[in-house]
């Protein structure tokens, strides 16, 4: 049931404050200001490396997880798309933790990757939304997302819930390694706890985003830039736009732009710059200026401080609440999803059932 919403996708975007809160509710102990994971047999304090495998949107959760786990827990992380993982004969050993991320829990390549990890003796964990799915049953440690059923083919609420779990896991691994003081953990828990309200604040910009969507709907190509943990979100934005509006889009690490894609830039190319104020802001904005100087139609997604500091260049801005860099990828998912949604609606495509795509890809 779509309720009062025109599409399942829009309904699911708007459910995010609730489902992210629900998901975090099972991983955060608010009173103790600690993260908590479901009980498991394996000892996560001793793992040597992490490998994260997933497809599509879920794979971007893996890439963001790499930034978080390496930063907080100082454990090396590799991320693979599931269709490549087995066939490159990865170097695996039982001291590693293998993580799969999947909304459906049935994606053929991801399931095969999970079985490959298990046969190599890895401890496995799964960030999975469907509790009765094959992956949920087969992993050693099930880390459920509580997004509820996701009907729209474009993944939205599952993605932000997966990020919430990934952030909790990174925090737990950091604590188990003795790298996190109680005060630092309490601070992370507080920031994660702020995510649902910040998502709500982001949703309030729906009308501005709709107007920007109408401005860029005629584009043939759209580029997305981000840096650090916001770089995979640029790829997620591009995937979302491709998938439902059929506009060609690419997500790039902001600093990579001048190594090739800048050649594409002219006044017909919208450039979506994801740049919350924080550690990577200045550098990303200087990349934004390089593109604006070449005529790019820059749309800057930042907070009030960032928008003020960015100065001239953007043709439009989308203002987000000011948030801690840890939760920025969660909160900035909202404008990225809404932009793709509104462009698709303006173009009149079938938003919930885009052509050629299946909700769950159960063949290789
Ligand atoms: O069910 P899964 O999370 O394993 O699905 C993985 C991808 O097929 C999925 O995320 C796909 O990329 C989405 N349609 C993206 O919106």
mmCIF file of C-alpha atoms and ligand atoms in Angstrom:
data_model
loop_
_atom_site.group_PDB
_atom_site.id
_atom_site.type_symbol
_atom_site.label_atom_id
_atom_site.label_comp_id
_atom_site.label_asym_id
_atom_site.label_seq_id
_atom_site.Cartn_x
_atom_site.Cartn_y
_atom_site.Cartn_z
ATOM 1 C CA UNK A 1 0.000 0.000 0.000
ATOM 2 C CA UNK A 2 1.462 3.340 -1.067
ATOM 3 C CA UNK A 3 -0.642 5.307 1.430
ATOM 4 C CA UNK A 4 -0.773 8.927 0.322
ATOM 5 C CA UNK A 5 2.373 8.654 -1.739
ATOM 6 C CA UNK A 6 2.452 8.582 -5.503
ATOM 7 C CA UNK A 7 5.121 5.874 -5.620
ATOM 8 C CA UNK A 8 6.546 3.255 -3.311
ATOM 9 C CA UNK A 9 9.938 4.847 -3.783
ATOM 10 C CA UNK A 10 8.726 8.160 -2.384
ATOM 11 C CA UNK A 11 6.989 6.424 0.505
ATOM 12 C CA UNK A 12 10.151 4.481 1.294
ATOM 13 C CA UNK A 13 12.303 7.614 1.144
ATOM 14 C CA UNK A 14 9.975 9.234 3.655
ATOM 15 C CA UNK A 15 10.004 6.196 5.936
ATOM 16 C CA UNK A 16 13.706 6.617 6.576
ATOM 17 C CA UNK A 17 13.564 8.589 9.822
ATOM 18 C CA UNK A 18 11.468 5.806 11.331
ATOM 19 C CA UNK A 19 13.225 2.764 9.923
ATOM 20 C CA UNK A 20 16.715 4.130 10.558
ATOM 21 C CA UNK A 21 15.643 4.847 14.148
ATOM 22 C CA UNK A 22 14.248 1.318 14.418
ATOM 23 C CA UNK A 23 17.441 -0.164 13.064
ATOM 24 C CA UNK A 24 19.671 1.941 15.288
ATOM 25 C CA UNK A 25 17.406 1.058 18.208
ATOM 26 C CA UNK A 26 18.615 -2.511 18.037
ATOM 27 C CA UNK A 27 22.328 -1.568 17.852
ATOM 28 C CA UNK A 28 22.634 1.383 20.231
ATOM 29 C CA UNK A 29 22.242 1.275 23.981
ATOM 30 C CA UNK A 30 21.241 4.841 24.621
ATOM 31 C CA UNK A 31 21.601 4.751 28.406
ATOM 32 C CA UNK A 32 25.019 3.081 28.428
ATOM 33 C CA UNK A 33 26.010 5.081 25.301
ATOM 34 C CA UNK A 34 27.423 1.949 23.728
ATOM 35 C CA UNK A 35 26.888 -0.040 20.581
ATOM 36 C CA UNK A 36 25.699 -3.626 20.921
ATOM 37 C CA UNK A 37 25.733 -6.426 18.360
ATOM 38 C CA UNK A 38 23.777 -9.694 18.473
ATOM 39 C CA UNK A 39 25.624 -12.434 20.391
ATOM 40 C CA UNK A 40 27.952 -14.631 18.353
ATOM 41 C CA UNK A 41 30.474 -17.394 18.867
ATOM 42 C CA UNK A 42 33.378 -15.988 16.896
ATOM 43 C CA UNK A 43 35.827 -13.563 18.463
ATOM 44 C CA UNK A 44 35.745 -10.408 16.369
ATOM 45 C CA UNK A 45 38.625 -8.867 18.296
ATOM 46 C CA UNK A 46 41.127 -11.112 16.498
ATOM 47 C CA UNK A 47 40.223 -10.711 12.867
ATOM 48 C CA UNK A 48 43.122 -9.831 10.582
ATOM 49 C CA UNK A 49 41.215 -8.326 7.658
ATOM 50 C CA UNK A 50 37.699 -7.644 6.509
ATOM 51 C CA UNK A 51 36.289 -8.364 3.072
ATOM 52 C CA UNK A 52 32.921 -6.889 2.150
ATOM 53 C CA UNK A 53 31.008 -8.231 -0.838
ATOM 54 C CA UNK A 54 27.719 -7.007 -2.292
ATOM 55 C CA UNK A 55 26.055 -5.783 -5.490
ATOM 56 C CA UNK A 56 24.761 -2.416 -6.636
ATOM 57 C CA UNK A 57 23.614 -0.051 -3.942
ATOM 58 C CA UNK A 58 24.603 -2.512 -1.218
ATOM 59 C CA UNK A 59 28.180 -2.495 -2.556
ATOM 60 C CA UNK A 60 28.384 1.252 -1.861
ATOM 61 C CA UNK A 61 27.567 0.490 1.765
ATOM 62 C CA UNK A 62 30.646 -1.717 1.632
ATOM 63 C CA UNK A 63 32.793 1.095 0.252
ATOM 64 C CA UNK A 64 31.573 3.519 2.919
ATOM 65 C CA UNK A 65 32.146 0.771 5.495
ATOM 66 C CA UNK A 66 35.760 0.549 4.354
ATOM 67 C CA UNK A 67 36.306 4.201 5.270
ATOM 68 C CA UNK A 68 34.659 3.703 8.663
ATOM 69 C CA UNK A 69 36.227 0.372 9.652
ATOM 70 C CA UNK A 70 39.725 1.398 8.585
ATOM 71 C CA UNK A 71 39.402 4.773 10.269
ATOM 72 C CA UNK A 72 37.967 3.611 13.588
ATOM 73 C CA UNK A 73 39.076 -0.003 13.957
ATOM 74 C CA UNK A 74 42.327 0.175 11.905
ATOM 75 C CA UNK A 75 41.546 -3.162 10.244
ATOM 76 C CA UNK A 76 42.352 -3.416 6.518
ATOM 77 C CA UNK A 77 39.193 -3.749 4.459
ATOM 78 C CA UNK A 78 38.695 -4.798 0.883
ATOM 79 C CA UNK A 79 35.442 -4.410 -0.969
ATOM 80 C CA UNK A 80 34.360 -6.318 -4.030
ATOM 81 C CA UNK A 81 31.299 -6.473 -6.192
ATOM 82 C CA UNK A 82 29.997 -9.988 -5.790
ATOM 83 C CA UNK A 83 30.109 -10.836 -9.490
ATOM 84 C CA UNK A 84 33.899 -10.332 -9.458
ATOM 85 C CA UNK A 85 34.764 -11.709 -6.059
ATOM 86 C CA UNK A 86 34.845 -15.451 -6.611
ATOM 87 C CA UNK A 87 36.304 -15.330 -10.058
ATOM 88 C CA UNK A 88 39.371 -13.332 -9.143
ATOM 89 C CA UNK A 89 40.341 -16.140 -6.751
ATOM 90 C CA UNK A 90 40.721 -13.791 -3.776
ATOM 91 C CA UNK A 91 43.350 -14.430 -1.127
ATOM 92 C CA UNK A 92 41.350 -15.533 1.899
ATOM 93 C CA UNK A 93 42.115 -17.141 5.212
ATOM 94 C CA UNK A 94 40.121 -18.082 8.310
ATOM 95 C CA UNK A 95 41.407 -15.120 10.312
ATOM 96 C CA UNK A 96 39.315 -12.810 8.133
ATOM 97 C CA UNK A 97 35.777 -11.557 8.605
ATOM 98 C CA UNK A 98 33.647 -11.757 5.460
ATOM 99 C CA UNK A 99 30.666 -9.432 5.310
ATOM 100 C CA UNK A 100 27.815 -9.558 2.816
ATOM 101 C CA UNK A 101 25.348 -6.691 2.465
ATOM 102 C CA UNK A 102 21.984 -7.336 0.858
ATOM 103 C CA UNK A 103 18.446 -6.053 1.089
ATOM 104 C CA UNK A 104 16.847 -9.212 -0.295
ATOM 105 C CA UNK A 105 19.333 -11.717 1.081
ATOM 106 C CA UNK A 106 18.847 -13.642 -2.175
ATOM 107 C CA UNK A 107 21.042 -11.883 -4.758
ATOM 108 C CA UNK A 108 22.659 -14.793 -6.591
ATOM 109 C CA UNK A 109 26.190 -13.411 -6.831
ATOM 110 C CA UNK A 110 26.256 -12.233 -3.217
ATOM 111 C CA UNK A 111 24.927 -15.560 -1.962
ATOM 112 C CA UNK A 112 27.544 -17.422 -3.992
ATOM 113 C CA UNK A 113 30.219 -15.100 -2.561
ATOM 114 C CA UNK A 114 29.011 -15.862 0.963
ATOM 115 C CA UNK A 115 29.266 -19.592 0.310
ATOM 116 C CA UNK A 116 32.737 -19.091 -1.142
ATOM 117 C CA UNK A 117 33.834 -17.251 2.009
ATOM 118 C CA UNK A 118 32.409 -19.984 4.206
ATOM 119 C CA UNK A 119 34.187 -22.693 2.264
ATOM 120 C CA UNK A 120 37.447 -20.764 2.774
ATOM 121 C CA UNK A 121 36.803 -20.891 6.533
ATOM 122 C CA UNK A 122 36.019 -17.220 7.117
ATOM 123 C CA UNK A 123 33.765 -16.010 9.884
ATOM 124 C CA UNK A 124 30.844 -14.400 8.086
ATOM 125 C CA UNK A 125 28.442 -11.603 8.902
ATOM 126 C CA UNK A 126 25.467 -10.394 6.883
ATOM 127 C CA UNK A 127 23.758 -7.035 6.883
ATOM 128 C CA UNK A 128 20.442 -8.273 5.526
ATOM 129 C CA UNK A 129 16.915 -6.882 5.423
ATOM 130 C CA UNK A 130 14.826 -10.011 4.796
ATOM 131 C CA UNK A 131 15.166 -12.170 7.928
ATOM 132 C CA UNK A 132 13.886 -15.351 6.269
ATOM 133 C CA UNK A 133 16.312 -15.093 3.325
ATOM 134 C CA UNK A 134 19.071 -17.529 2.382
ATOM 135 C CA UNK A 135 21.841 -15.127 3.439
ATOM 136 C CA UNK A 136 20.178 -14.405 6.772
ATOM 137 C CA UNK A 137 20.080 -18.139 7.457
ATOM 138 C CA UNK A 138 23.599 -18.919 6.292
ATOM 139 C CA UNK A 139 25.769 -16.213 7.904
ATOM 140 C CA UNK A 140 27.460 -16.783 11.265
ATOM 141 C CA UNK A 141 26.442 -13.349 12.507
ATOM 142 C CA UNK A 142 23.193 -11.858 11.240
ATOM 143 C CA UNK A 143 23.107 -8.088 11.515
ATOM 144 C CA UNK A 144 19.524 -7.298 10.530
ATOM 145 C CA UNK A 145 18.316 -4.025 9.086
ATOM 146 C CA UNK A 146 14.791 -3.154 10.136
ATOM 147 C CA UNK A 147 13.769 -1.284 7.010
ATOM 148 C CA UNK A 148 10.603 -3.329 6.497
ATOM 149 C CA UNK A 149 9.619 -4.535 3.025
ATOM 150 C CA UNK A 150 11.177 -2.459 0.248
ATOM 151 C CA UNK A 151 8.989 -2.537 -2.870
ATOM 152 C CA UNK A 152 10.538 0.120 -5.133
ATOM 153 C CA UNK A 153 13.211 -1.418 -7.339
ATOM 154 C CA UNK A 154 15.496 1.499 -6.473
ATOM 155 C CA UNK A 155 16.871 0.795 -3.032
ATOM 156 C CA UNK A 156 16.480 3.717 -0.629
ATOM 157 C CA UNK A 157 15.543 2.927 2.961
ATOM 158 C CA UNK A 158 17.425 -0.370 2.893
ATOM 159 C CA UNK A 159 20.586 1.594 2.014
ATOM 160 C CA UNK A 160 20.395 4.043 4.910
ATOM 161 C CA UNK A 161 19.553 1.240 7.333
ATOM 162 C CA UNK A 162 22.536 -0.749 6.037
ATOM 163 C CA UNK A 163 24.734 2.294 6.677
ATOM 164 C CA UNK A 164 23.388 2.573 10.218
ATOM 165 C CA UNK A 165 24.353 -1.058 10.877
ATOM 166 C CA UNK A 166 27.741 -0.652 9.197
ATOM 167 C CA UNK A 167 28.535 2.357 11.402
ATOM 168 C CA UNK A 168 27.548 0.361 14.490
ATOM 169 C CA UNK A 169 29.726 -2.545 13.400
ATOM 170 C CA UNK A 170 32.721 -0.277 12.754
ATOM 171 C CA UNK A 171 32.295 1.200 16.220
ATOM 172 C CA UNK A 172 32.088 -2.239 17.808
ATOM 173 C CA UNK A 173 35.218 -3.436 15.994
ATOM 174 C CA UNK A 174 37.054 -0.334 17.195
ATOM 175 C CA UNK A 175 36.048 -1.015 20.780
ATOM 176 C CA UNK A 176 37.018 -4.688 20.571
ATOM 177 C CA UNK A 177 40.446 -3.611 19.339
ATOM 178 C CA UNK A 178 40.833 -1.284 22.282
ATOM 179 C CA UNK A 179 40.899 1.764 20.026
ATOM 180 C CA UNK A 180 37.885 3.552 21.393
ATOM 181 C CA UNK A 181 37.583 5.188 24.791
ATOM 182 C CA UNK A 182 34.187 5.069 26.489
ATOM 183 C CA UNK A 183 33.900 8.800 25.877
ATOM 184 C CA UNK A 184 34.619 8.418 22.151
ATOM 185 C CA UNK A 185 32.099 5.619 21.872
ATOM 186 C CA UNK A 186 29.496 7.686 23.706
ATOM 187 C CA UNK A 187 30.089 10.506 21.249
ATOM 188 C CA UNK A 188 29.635 8.219 18.237
ATOM 189 C CA UNK A 189 26.462 6.793 19.743
ATOM 190 C CA UNK A 190 25.136 10.314 20.238
ATOM 191 C CA UNK A 191 25.906 11.267 16.645
ATOM 192 C CA UNK A 192 24.296 8.128 15.272
ATOM 193 C CA UNK A 193 21.276 8.820 17.454
ATOM 194 C CA UNK A 194 20.956 12.207 15.738
ATOM 195 C CA UNK A 195 20.597 10.631 12.295
ATOM 196 C CA UNK A 196 16.794 10.154 12.229
ATOM 197 C CA UNK A 197 16.097 13.813 13.072
ATOM 198 C CA UNK A 198 18.695 14.955 10.550
ATOM 199 C CA UNK A 199 17.079 12.751 7.875
ATOM 200 C CA UNK A 200 13.787 14.432 8.708
ATOM 201 C CA UNK A 201 15.362 17.840 8.275
ATOM 202 C CA UNK A 202 16.771 16.718 4.921
ATOM 203 C CA UNK A 203 13.310 15.540 3.791
ATOM 204 C CA UNK A 204 11.972 19.025 4.383
ATOM 205 C CA UNK A 205 13.869 20.167 1.251
ATOM 206 C CA UNK A 206 11.764 18.031 -1.051
ATOM 207 C CA UNK A 207 10.227 20.988 -2.907
ATOM 208 C CA UNK A 208 13.615 22.653 -3.636
ATOM 209 C CA UNK A 209 14.938 19.330 -4.883
ATOM 210 C CA UNK A 210 11.908 18.848 -7.110
ATOM 211 C CA UNK A 211 12.564 22.252 -8.693
ATOM 212 C CA UNK A 212 16.219 21.364 -9.291
ATOM 213 C CA UNK A 213 15.100 18.035 -10.766
ATOM 214 C CA UNK A 214 13.065 19.901 -13.375
ATOM 215 C CA UNK A 215 16.126 21.987 -14.260
ATOM 216 C CA UNK A 216 18.334 18.996 -14.944
ATOM 217 C CA UNK A 217 15.812 16.568 -16.430
ATOM 218 C CA UNK A 218 16.899 17.376 -19.989
ATOM 219 C CA UNK A 219 20.555 16.513 -19.369
ATOM 220 C CA UNK A 220 22.168 13.665 -21.258
ATOM 221 C CA UNK A 221 24.906 13.087 -18.684
ATOM 222 C CA UNK A 222 25.185 13.986 -15.024
ATOM 223 C CA UNK A 223 28.318 13.745 -12.884
ATOM 224 C CA UNK A 224 28.378 13.338 -9.107
ATOM 225 C CA UNK A 225 31.415 14.172 -6.996
ATOM 226 C CA UNK A 226 32.198 13.315 -3.398
ATOM 227 C CA UNK A 227 35.272 12.759 -1.258
ATOM 228 C CA UNK A 228 36.100 10.363 1.553
ATOM 229 C CA UNK A 229 33.065 8.452 2.803
ATOM 230 C CA UNK A 230 30.900 10.694 0.620
ATOM 231 C CA UNK A 231 32.592 9.428 -2.535
ATOM 232 C CA UNK A 232 30.675 6.127 -2.614
ATOM 233 C CA UNK A 233 27.537 8.192 -2.077
ATOM 234 C CA UNK A 234 28.329 10.012 -5.330
ATOM 235 C CA UNK A 235 28.314 6.612 -7.032
ATOM 236 C CA UNK A 236 25.054 5.752 -5.328
ATOM 237 C CA UNK A 237 23.510 9.017 -6.561
ATOM 238 C CA UNK A 238 24.624 8.247 -10.099
ATOM 239 C CA UNK A 239 23.270 4.699 -9.932
ATOM 240 C CA UNK A 240 19.936 5.941 -8.602
ATOM 241 C CA UNK A 241 19.614 8.479 -11.411
ATOM 242 C CA UNK A 242 20.578 5.990 -14.146
ATOM 243 C CA UNK A 243 18.278 3.355 -12.817
ATOM 244 C CA UNK A 244 15.035 5.303 -12.695
ATOM 245 C CA UNK A 245 15.468 8.304 -15.030
ATOM 246 C CA UNK A 246 17.626 6.598 -17.697
ATOM 247 C CA UNK A 247 20.036 9.537 -17.729
ATOM 248 C CA UNK A 248 23.660 8.539 -17.983
ATOM 249 C CA UNK A 249 25.413 9.418 -14.732
ATOM 250 C CA UNK A 250 28.758 8.702 -13.090
ATOM 251 C CA UNK A 251 29.999 9.152 -9.559
ATOM 252 C CA UNK A 252 33.622 10.156 -9.094
ATOM 253 C CA UNK A 253 35.999 10.819 -6.280
ATOM 254 C CA UNK A 254 36.208 14.619 -6.438
ATOM 255 C CA UNK A 255 39.990 14.583 -6.830
ATOM 256 C CA UNK A 256 39.801 12.204 -9.790
ATOM 257 C CA UNK A 257 37.830 14.639 -11.902
ATOM 258 C CA UNK A 258 40.899 16.270 -13.358
ATOM 259 C CA UNK A 259 42.271 12.889 -14.372
ATOM 260 C CA UNK A 260 39.714 12.462 -17.111
ATOM 261 C CA UNK A 261 36.063 13.262 -16.529
ATOM 262 C CA UNK A 262 36.658 17.013 -16.536
ATOM 263 C CA UNK A 263 36.910 16.693 -20.318
ATOM 264 C CA UNK A 264 33.178 15.967 -20.359
ATOM 265 C CA UNK A 265 32.283 19.184 -18.621
ATOM 266 C CA UNK A 266 30.448 21.908 -20.458
ATOM 267 C CA UNK A 267 27.351 23.983 -19.785
ATOM 268 C CA UNK A 268 25.100 21.006 -20.575
ATOM 269 C CA UNK A 269 26.494 18.794 -17.819
ATOM 270 C CA UNK A 270 24.983 19.087 -14.353
ATOM 271 C CA UNK A 271 27.547 18.345 -11.668
ATOM 272 C CA UNK A 272 26.166 17.299 -8.294
ATOM 273 C CA UNK A 273 28.735 18.044 -5.595
ATOM 274 C CA UNK A 274 28.266 16.316 -2.245
ATOM 275 C CA UNK A 275 30.294 18.369 0.223
ATOM 276 C CA UNK A 276 29.248 18.559 3.859
ATOM 277 C CA UNK A 277 31.441 20.849 5.933
ATOM 278 C CA UNK A 278 34.087 18.721 7.563
ATOM 279 C CA UNK A 279 37.531 17.312 6.890
ATOM 280 C CA UNK A 280 37.225 17.026 3.091
ATOM 281 C CA UNK A 281 35.222 20.168 2.412
ATOM 282 C CA UNK A 282 37.932 22.580 1.201
ATOM 283 C CA UNK A 283 39.418 20.140 -1.262
ATOM 284 C CA UNK A 284 36.068 19.136 -2.715
ATOM 285 C CA UNK A 285 35.061 22.766 -3.118
ATOM 286 C CA UNK A 286 38.241 23.542 -4.975
ATOM 287 C CA UNK A 287 37.352 20.686 -7.373
ATOM 288 C CA UNK A 288 33.894 22.219 -7.659
ATOM 289 C CA UNK A 289 35.411 25.584 -8.645
ATOM 290 C CA UNK A 290 37.567 23.933 -11.305
ATOM 291 C CA UNK A 291 34.432 22.460 -12.848
ATOM 292 C CA UNK A 292 32.382 25.641 -12.490
ATOM 293 C CA UNK A 293 35.132 27.566 -14.284
ATOM 294 C CA UNK A 294 34.588 25.228 -17.236
ATOM 295 C CA UNK A 295 30.886 25.945 -17.336
ATOM 296 C CA UNK A 296 29.516 22.989 -15.353
ATOM 297 C CA UNK A 297 26.029 23.467 -13.937
ATOM 298 C CA UNK A 298 27.012 22.879 -10.338
ATOM 299 C CA UNK A 299 24.444 21.811 -7.783
ATOM 300 C CA UNK A 300 26.010 21.886 -4.365
ATOM 301 C CA UNK A 301 24.645 19.758 -1.536
ATOM 302 C CA UNK A 302 26.058 21.046 1.744
ATOM 303 C CA UNK A 303 25.045 22.633 5.027
ATOM 304 C CA UNK A 304 24.484 26.361 5.600
ATOM 305 C CA UNK A 305 28.116 26.908 6.596
ATOM 306 C CA UNK A 306 29.400 24.985 3.584
ATOM 307 C CA UNK A 307 27.114 26.801 1.179
ATOM 308 C CA UNK A 308 28.299 30.145 2.551
ATOM 309 C CA UNK A 309 31.975 29.115 2.432
ATOM 310 C CA UNK A 310 31.717 27.713 -1.091
ATOM 311 C CA UNK A 311 31.021 31.143 -2.536
ATOM 312 C CA UNK A 312 30.297 31.638 -6.236
ATOM 313 C CA UNK A 313 29.957 28.714 -8.581
ATOM 314 C CA UNK A 314 26.805 26.676 -7.929
ATOM 315 C CA UNK A 315 23.671 27.391 -9.963
ATOM 316 C CA UNK A 316 21.654 25.855 -7.138
ATOM 317 C CA UNK A 317 22.220 24.546 -3.643
ATOM 318 C CA UNK A 318 20.463 22.006 -1.448
ATOM 319 C CA UNK A 319 20.876 22.801 2.220
ATOM 320 C CA UNK A 320 21.317 19.945 4.658
ATOM 321 C CA UNK A 321 21.407 20.183 8.435
ATOM 322 C CA UNK A 322 24.906 20.437 9.860
ATOM 323 C CA UNK A 323 25.893 16.907 10.899
ATOM 324 C CA UNK A 324 28.912 14.995 12.108
ATOM 325 C CA UNK A 325 30.967 13.555 9.190
ATOM 326 C CA UNK A 326 30.141 10.026 10.390
ATOM 327 C CA UNK A 327 26.443 10.407 9.695
ATOM 328 C CA UNK A 328 26.781 12.630 6.613
ATOM 329 C CA UNK A 329 26.542 9.718 4.143
ATOM 330 C CA UNK A 330 23.304 8.628 5.836
ATOM 331 C CA UNK A 331 21.738 12.088 5.811
ATOM 332 C CA UNK A 332 23.014 13.111 2.357
ATOM 333 C CA UNK A 333 21.438 9.962 0.903
ATOM 334 C CA UNK A 334 18.096 11.742 1.116
ATOM 335 C CA UNK A 335 18.737 14.582 -1.383
ATOM 336 C CA UNK A 336 20.486 12.166 -3.709
ATOM 337 C CA UNK A 337 17.461 9.841 -3.674
ATOM 338 C CA UNK A 338 14.933 12.657 -3.997
ATOM 339 C CA UNK A 339 16.799 14.216 -6.904
ATOM 340 C CA UNK A 340 16.722 10.952 -8.857
ATOM 341 C CA UNK A 341 13.080 10.487 -7.919
ATOM 342 C CA UNK A 342 11.957 13.917 -9.088
ATOM 343 C CA UNK A 343 13.910 13.762 -12.331
ATOM 344 C CA UNK A 344 12.283 10.407 -13.079
ATOM 345 C CA UNK A 345 8.806 11.687 -12.248
ATOM 346 C CA UNK A 346 9.363 14.762 -14.419
ATOM 347 C CA UNK A 347 10.464 12.525 -17.273
ATOM 348 C CA UNK A 348 7.482 10.249 -16.767
ATOM 349 C CA UNK A 349 9.393 6.988 -16.358
ATOM 350 C CA UNK A 350 8.096 4.052 -14.350
ATOM 351 C CA UNK A 351 9.740 4.930 -11.060
ATOM 352 C CA UNK A 352 8.902 1.818 -9.061
ATOM 353 C CA UNK A 353 9.425 -0.646 -11.918
ATOM 354 C CA UNK A 354 12.203 0.741 -14.132
ATOM 355 C CA UNK A 355 12.735 -1.006 -17.444
ATOM 356 C CA UNK A 356 14.983 -4.078 -17.599
ATOM 357 C CA UNK A 357 15.463 -4.267 -13.820
ATOM 358 C CA UNK A 358 14.340 -6.761 -11.197
ATOM 359 C CA UNK A 359 14.062 -6.033 -7.488
ATOM 360 C CA UNK A 360 16.026 -9.097 -6.643
ATOM 361 C CA UNK A 361 18.605 -10.477 -9.071
ATOM 362 C CA UNK A 362 18.555 -14.206 -8.436
ATOM 363 C CA UNK A 363 20.562 -15.263 -11.493
ATOM 364 C CA UNK A 364 24.270 -14.642 -12.101
HETATM 365 O O1 LIG B 1 18.896 -7.306 -2.584
HETATM 366 P P1 LIG B 1 20.296 -6.755 -2.699
HETATM 367 O O2 LIG B 1 20.569 -5.665 -1.745
HETATM 368 O O3 LIG B 1 21.345 -7.834 -2.652
HETATM 369 O O4 LIG B 1 20.350 -6.125 -4.161
HETATM 370 C C1 LIG B 1 21.554 -5.622 -4.670
HETATM 371 C C2 LIG B 1 21.325 -4.781 -5.906
HETATM 372 O O5 LIG B 1 20.688 -5.558 -6.921
HETATM 373 C C3 LIG B 1 20.480 -3.555 -5.639
HETATM 374 O O6 LIG B 1 21.005 -2.757 -4.632
HETATM 375 C C4 LIG B 1 20.341 -2.705 -6.913
HETATM 376 O O7 LIG B 1 21.575 -2.133 -7.261
HETATM 377 C C5 LIG B 1 19.258 -1.656 -6.659
HETATM 378 N N1 LIG B 1 18.225 -1.752 -7.650
HETATM 379 C C6 LIG B 1 19.793 -0.250 -6.582
HETATM 380 O O8 LIG B 1 18.794 0.696 -6.371
#
